[in-house]
Tab-separated table of C-alpha atoms in Angstrom:
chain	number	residue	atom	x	y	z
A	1	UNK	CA	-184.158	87.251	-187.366
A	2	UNK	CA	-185.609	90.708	-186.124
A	3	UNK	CA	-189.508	90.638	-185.518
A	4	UNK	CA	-189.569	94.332	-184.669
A	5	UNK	CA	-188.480	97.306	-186.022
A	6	UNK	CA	-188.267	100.568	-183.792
A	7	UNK	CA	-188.192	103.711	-185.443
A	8	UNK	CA	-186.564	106.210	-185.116
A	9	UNK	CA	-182.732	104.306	-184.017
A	10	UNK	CA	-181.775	107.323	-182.052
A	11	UNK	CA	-183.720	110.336	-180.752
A	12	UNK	CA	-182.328	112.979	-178.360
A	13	UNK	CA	-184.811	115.516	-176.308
A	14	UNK	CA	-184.791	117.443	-173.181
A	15	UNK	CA	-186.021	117.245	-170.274
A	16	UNK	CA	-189.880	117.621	-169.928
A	17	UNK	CA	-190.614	116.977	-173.527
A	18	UNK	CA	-192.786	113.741	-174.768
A	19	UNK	CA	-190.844	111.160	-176.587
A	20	UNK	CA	-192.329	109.067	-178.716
A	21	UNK	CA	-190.488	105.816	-180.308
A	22	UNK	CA	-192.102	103.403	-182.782
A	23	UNK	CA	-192.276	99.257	-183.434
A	24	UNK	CA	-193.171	97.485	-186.391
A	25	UNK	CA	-193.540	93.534	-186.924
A	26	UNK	CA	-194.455	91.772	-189.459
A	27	UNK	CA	-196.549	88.425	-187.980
A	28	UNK	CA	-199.550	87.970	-185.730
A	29	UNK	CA	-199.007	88.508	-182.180
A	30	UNK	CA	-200.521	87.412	-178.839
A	31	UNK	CA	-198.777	90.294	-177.011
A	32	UNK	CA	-196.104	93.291	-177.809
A	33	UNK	CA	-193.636	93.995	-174.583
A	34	UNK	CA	-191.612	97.406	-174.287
A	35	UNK	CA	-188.402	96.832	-172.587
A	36	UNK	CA	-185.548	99.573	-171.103
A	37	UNK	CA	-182.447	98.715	-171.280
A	38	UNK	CA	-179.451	100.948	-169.364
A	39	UNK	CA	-175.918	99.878	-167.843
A	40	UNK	CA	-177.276	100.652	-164.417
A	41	UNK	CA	-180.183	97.883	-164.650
A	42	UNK	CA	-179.933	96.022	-167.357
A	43	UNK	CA	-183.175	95.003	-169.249
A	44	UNK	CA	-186.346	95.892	-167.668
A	45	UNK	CA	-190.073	95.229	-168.457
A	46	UNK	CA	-192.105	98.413	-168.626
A	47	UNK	CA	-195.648	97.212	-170.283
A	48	UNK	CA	-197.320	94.305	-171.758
A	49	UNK	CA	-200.265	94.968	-174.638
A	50	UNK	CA	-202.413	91.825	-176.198
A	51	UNK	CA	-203.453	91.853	-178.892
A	52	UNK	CA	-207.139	92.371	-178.185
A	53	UNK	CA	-206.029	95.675	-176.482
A	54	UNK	CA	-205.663	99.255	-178.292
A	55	UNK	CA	-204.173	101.259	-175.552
A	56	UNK	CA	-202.464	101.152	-172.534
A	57	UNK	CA	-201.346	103.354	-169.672
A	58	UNK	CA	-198.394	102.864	-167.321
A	59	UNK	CA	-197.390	106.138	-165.144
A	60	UNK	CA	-195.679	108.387	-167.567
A	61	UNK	CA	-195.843	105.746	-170.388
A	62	UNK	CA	-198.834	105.429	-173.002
A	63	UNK	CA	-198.649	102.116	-175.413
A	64	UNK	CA	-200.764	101.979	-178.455
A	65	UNK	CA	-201.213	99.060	-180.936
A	66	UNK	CA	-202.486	98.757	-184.148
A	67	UNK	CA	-202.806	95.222	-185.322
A	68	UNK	CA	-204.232	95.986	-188.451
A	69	UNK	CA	-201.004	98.029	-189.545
A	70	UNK	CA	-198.850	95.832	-187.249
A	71	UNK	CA	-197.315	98.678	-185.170
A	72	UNK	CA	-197.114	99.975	-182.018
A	73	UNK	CA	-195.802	102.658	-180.482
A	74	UNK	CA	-194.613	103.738	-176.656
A	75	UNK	CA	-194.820	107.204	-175.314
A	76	UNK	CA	-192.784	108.615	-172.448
A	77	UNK	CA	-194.259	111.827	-170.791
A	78	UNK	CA	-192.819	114.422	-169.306
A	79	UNK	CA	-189.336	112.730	-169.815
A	80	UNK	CA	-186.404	112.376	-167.134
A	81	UNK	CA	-182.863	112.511	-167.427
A	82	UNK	CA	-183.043	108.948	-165.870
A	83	UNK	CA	-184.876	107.934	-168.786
A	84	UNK	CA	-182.264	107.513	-170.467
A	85	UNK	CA	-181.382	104.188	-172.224
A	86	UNK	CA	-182.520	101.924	-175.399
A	87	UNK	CA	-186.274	101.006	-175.763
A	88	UNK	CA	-186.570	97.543	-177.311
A	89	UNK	CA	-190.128	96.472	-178.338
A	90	UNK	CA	-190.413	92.241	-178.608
A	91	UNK	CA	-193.288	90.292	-179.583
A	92	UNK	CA	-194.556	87.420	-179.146
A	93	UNK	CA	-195.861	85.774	-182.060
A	94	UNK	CA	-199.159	83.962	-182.595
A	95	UNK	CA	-197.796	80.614	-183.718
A	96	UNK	CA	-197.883	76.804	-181.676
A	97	UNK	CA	-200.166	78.571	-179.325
A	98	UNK	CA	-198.789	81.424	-176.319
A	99	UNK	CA	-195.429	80.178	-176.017
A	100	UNK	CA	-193.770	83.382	-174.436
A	101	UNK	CA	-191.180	83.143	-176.536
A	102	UNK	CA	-190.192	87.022	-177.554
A	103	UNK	CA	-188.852	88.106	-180.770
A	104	UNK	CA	-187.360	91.126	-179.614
A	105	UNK	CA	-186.626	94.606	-182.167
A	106	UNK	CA	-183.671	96.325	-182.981
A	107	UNK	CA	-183.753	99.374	-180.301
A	108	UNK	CA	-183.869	102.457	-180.113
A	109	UNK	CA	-181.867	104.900	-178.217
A	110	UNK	CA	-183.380	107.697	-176.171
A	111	UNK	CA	-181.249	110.470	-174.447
A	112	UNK	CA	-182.598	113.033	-172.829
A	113	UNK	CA	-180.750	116.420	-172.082
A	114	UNK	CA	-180.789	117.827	-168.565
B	1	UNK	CA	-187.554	88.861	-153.747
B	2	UNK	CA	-183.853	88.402	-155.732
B	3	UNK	CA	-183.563	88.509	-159.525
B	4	UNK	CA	-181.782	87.270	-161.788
B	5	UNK	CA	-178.356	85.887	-160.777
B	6	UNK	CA	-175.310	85.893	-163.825
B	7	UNK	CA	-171.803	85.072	-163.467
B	8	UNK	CA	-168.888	85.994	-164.187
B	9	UNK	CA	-170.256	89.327	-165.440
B	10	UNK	CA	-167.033	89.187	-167.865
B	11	UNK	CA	-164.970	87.131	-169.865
B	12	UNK	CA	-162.427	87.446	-172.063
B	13	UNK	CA	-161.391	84.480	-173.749
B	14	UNK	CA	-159.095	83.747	-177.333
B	15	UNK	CA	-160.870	81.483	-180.358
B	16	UNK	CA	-161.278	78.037	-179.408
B	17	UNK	CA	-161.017	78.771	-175.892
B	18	UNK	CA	-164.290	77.432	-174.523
B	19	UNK	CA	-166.010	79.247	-172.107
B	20	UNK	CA	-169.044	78.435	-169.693
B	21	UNK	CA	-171.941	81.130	-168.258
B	22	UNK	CA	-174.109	80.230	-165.237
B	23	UNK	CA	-177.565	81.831	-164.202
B	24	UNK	CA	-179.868	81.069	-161.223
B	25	UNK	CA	-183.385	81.978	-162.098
B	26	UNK	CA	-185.585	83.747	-159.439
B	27	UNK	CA	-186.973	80.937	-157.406
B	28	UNK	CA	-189.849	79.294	-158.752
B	29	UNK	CA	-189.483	80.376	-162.046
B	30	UNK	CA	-190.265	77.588	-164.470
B	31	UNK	CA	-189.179	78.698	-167.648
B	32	UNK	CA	-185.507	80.041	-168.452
B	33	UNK	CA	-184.390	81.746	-171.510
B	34	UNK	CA	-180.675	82.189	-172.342
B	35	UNK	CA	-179.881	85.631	-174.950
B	36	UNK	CA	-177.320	86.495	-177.273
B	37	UNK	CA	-177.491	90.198	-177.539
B	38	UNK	CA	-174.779	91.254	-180.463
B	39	UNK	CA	-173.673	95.110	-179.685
B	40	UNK	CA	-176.223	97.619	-181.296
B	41	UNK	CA	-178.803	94.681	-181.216
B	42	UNK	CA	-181.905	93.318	-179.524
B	43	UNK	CA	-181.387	90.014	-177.583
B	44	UNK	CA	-181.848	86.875	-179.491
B	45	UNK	CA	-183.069	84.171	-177.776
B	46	UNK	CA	-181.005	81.285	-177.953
B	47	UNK	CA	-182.610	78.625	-175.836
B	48	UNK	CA	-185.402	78.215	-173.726
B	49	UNK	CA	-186.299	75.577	-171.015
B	50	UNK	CA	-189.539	74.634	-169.120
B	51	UNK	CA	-188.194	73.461	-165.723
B	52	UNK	CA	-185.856	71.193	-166.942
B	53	UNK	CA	-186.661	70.065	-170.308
B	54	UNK	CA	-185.656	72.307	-173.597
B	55	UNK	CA	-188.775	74.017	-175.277
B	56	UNK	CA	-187.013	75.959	-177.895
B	57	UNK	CA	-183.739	75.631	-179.070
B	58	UNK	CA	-184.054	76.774	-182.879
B	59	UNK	CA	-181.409	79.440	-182.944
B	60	UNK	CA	-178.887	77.626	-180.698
B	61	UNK	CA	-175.715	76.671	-182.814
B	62	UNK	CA	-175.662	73.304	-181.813
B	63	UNK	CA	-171.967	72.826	-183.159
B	64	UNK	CA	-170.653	74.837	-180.498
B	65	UNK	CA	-173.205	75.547	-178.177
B	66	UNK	CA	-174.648	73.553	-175.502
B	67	UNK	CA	-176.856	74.556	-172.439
B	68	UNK	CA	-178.537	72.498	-169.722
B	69	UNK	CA	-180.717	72.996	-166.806
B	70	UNK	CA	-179.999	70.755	-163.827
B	71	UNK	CA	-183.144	69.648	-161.528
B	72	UNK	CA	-185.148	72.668	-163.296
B	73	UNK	CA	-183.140	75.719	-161.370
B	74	UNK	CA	-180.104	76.763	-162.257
B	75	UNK	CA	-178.537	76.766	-165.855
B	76	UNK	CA	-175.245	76.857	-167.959
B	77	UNK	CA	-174.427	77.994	-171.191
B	78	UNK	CA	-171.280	76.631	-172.917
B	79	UNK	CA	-169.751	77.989	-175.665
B	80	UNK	CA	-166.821	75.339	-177.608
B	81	UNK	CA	-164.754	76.582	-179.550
B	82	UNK	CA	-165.184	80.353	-179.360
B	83	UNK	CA	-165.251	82.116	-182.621
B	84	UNK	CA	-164.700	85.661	-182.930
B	85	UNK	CA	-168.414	86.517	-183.436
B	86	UNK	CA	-169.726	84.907	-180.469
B	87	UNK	CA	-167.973	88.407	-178.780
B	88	UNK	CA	-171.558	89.272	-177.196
B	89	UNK	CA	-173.485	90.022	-174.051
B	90	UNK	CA	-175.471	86.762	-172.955
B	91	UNK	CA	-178.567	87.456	-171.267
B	92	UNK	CA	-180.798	84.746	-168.935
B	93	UNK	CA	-183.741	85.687	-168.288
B	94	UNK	CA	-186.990	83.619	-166.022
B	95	UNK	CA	-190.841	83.898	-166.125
B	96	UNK	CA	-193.140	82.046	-164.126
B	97	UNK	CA	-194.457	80.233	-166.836
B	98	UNK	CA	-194.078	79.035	-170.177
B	99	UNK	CA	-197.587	80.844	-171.324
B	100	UNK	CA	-197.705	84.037	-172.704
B	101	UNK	CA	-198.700	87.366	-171.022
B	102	UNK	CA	-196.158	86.952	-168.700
B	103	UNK	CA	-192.895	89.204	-168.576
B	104	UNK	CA	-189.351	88.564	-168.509
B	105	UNK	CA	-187.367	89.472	-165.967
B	106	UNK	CA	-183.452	89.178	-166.831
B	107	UNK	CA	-180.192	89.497	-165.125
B	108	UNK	CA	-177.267	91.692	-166.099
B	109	UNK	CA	-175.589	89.621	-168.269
B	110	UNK	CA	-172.216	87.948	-168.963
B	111	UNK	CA	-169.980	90.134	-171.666
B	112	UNK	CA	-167.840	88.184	-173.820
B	113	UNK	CA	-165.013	89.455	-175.803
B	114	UNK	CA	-163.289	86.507	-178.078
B	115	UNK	CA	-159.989	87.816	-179.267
């Protein structure tokens, strides 16, 4: 079953704008993981959050989580046509101990418009 | 330093066929994690091993799937008999360890069609 839900499934900008996409879960988490996924290479780690962290910064990207509303959400500054690809968030839940074992959302899919 | 090594990187196989995916972890790796990633999907992890012994194997359909990790490096996934829905990408993926707070890094993947 699907942990995480990112919202929204698809969003299309263009170039230079912000995009922001959304995760929710629905269990207690050690960590949340955003992960790009594009034909050229594959699935990639961007950022790790615990859960004793609020906010994060990576580069262009900005990771927020909210474990009282179980949610988190990435943002993607100044946005490239490169950046273009599906944004899976995947959690690892808070049960046995820190297994590492992600429960990974359903996507969503970014394009962004030269 | 290499990543994540997949072949073949496609299959096409008919139902029953049986069909077998290999993946070589980036060295010293100790935990590998095979994927089923259904089109439109996230990945679902299937299986995962700490060096050579299985951790998780909830969502493995034991009935037709089978994996194994030989001397705690490289891995295969077997599928037998191939059913229509098994028509996926299959992801491995290695961390260094089993803890959390580590990321994933994965290959690119084996597609299977089943026709």
């Amino acid at each position: 079953s699907q942990q995480g839900e990112e919202d929204p499934q698809a969003l299309s900008i263009q170039e230079g704008e912000n995009a922001t996409m959304n995760c929710s879960y629905k269990t207690s988490i050690n960590n949340l993981q955003w992960y790009r996924q594009n034909s050229g290479r594959g699935l990639v780690h961007l950022i790790l959050i615990r859960s004793n962290e609020r906010e994060k910064h990576s580069g262009r990207l900005r990771v927020t989580l909210d474990t009282s509303k179980k949610s988190s959400s990435l943002l993607i500054t100044a946005s490239r046509a490169a950046d273009t690809a599906s944004y899976f968030c995947a959690t690892d839940a808070a049960y046995g101990g820190a297994t590492n074992k992600l429960i990974f959302g359903t996507g969503t899919l970014l394009a962004v418009q030269p | 330093e290499a990543g994540v090594a997949q072949s073949p990187r496609y299959k096409i196989i008919e139902k029953r066929q049986s069909v077998a995916f290999w993946c070589n972890p980036i060295s010293g790796h100790a935990t590998l994690y095979w994927y089923q990633q259904i089109l439109g999907q996230g990945p679902k992890l299937l299986i995962q091993f700490q060096n050579n012994g299985v951790v998780d194997d909830s969502q493995l359909p034991k009935d037709r799937f089978s994996a194994e990790r030989l001397k705690g490096v490289d891995s295969t996934l077997k599928i037998q008999p191939a059913k229509l829905e098994d028509s996926a990408v299959y992801l491995c993926a290695s961390s260094p360890r089993r803890q959390s707070f580590f990321e994933q890094y994965f290959g690119p993947g084996t597609r299977l069609t089943v026709t």
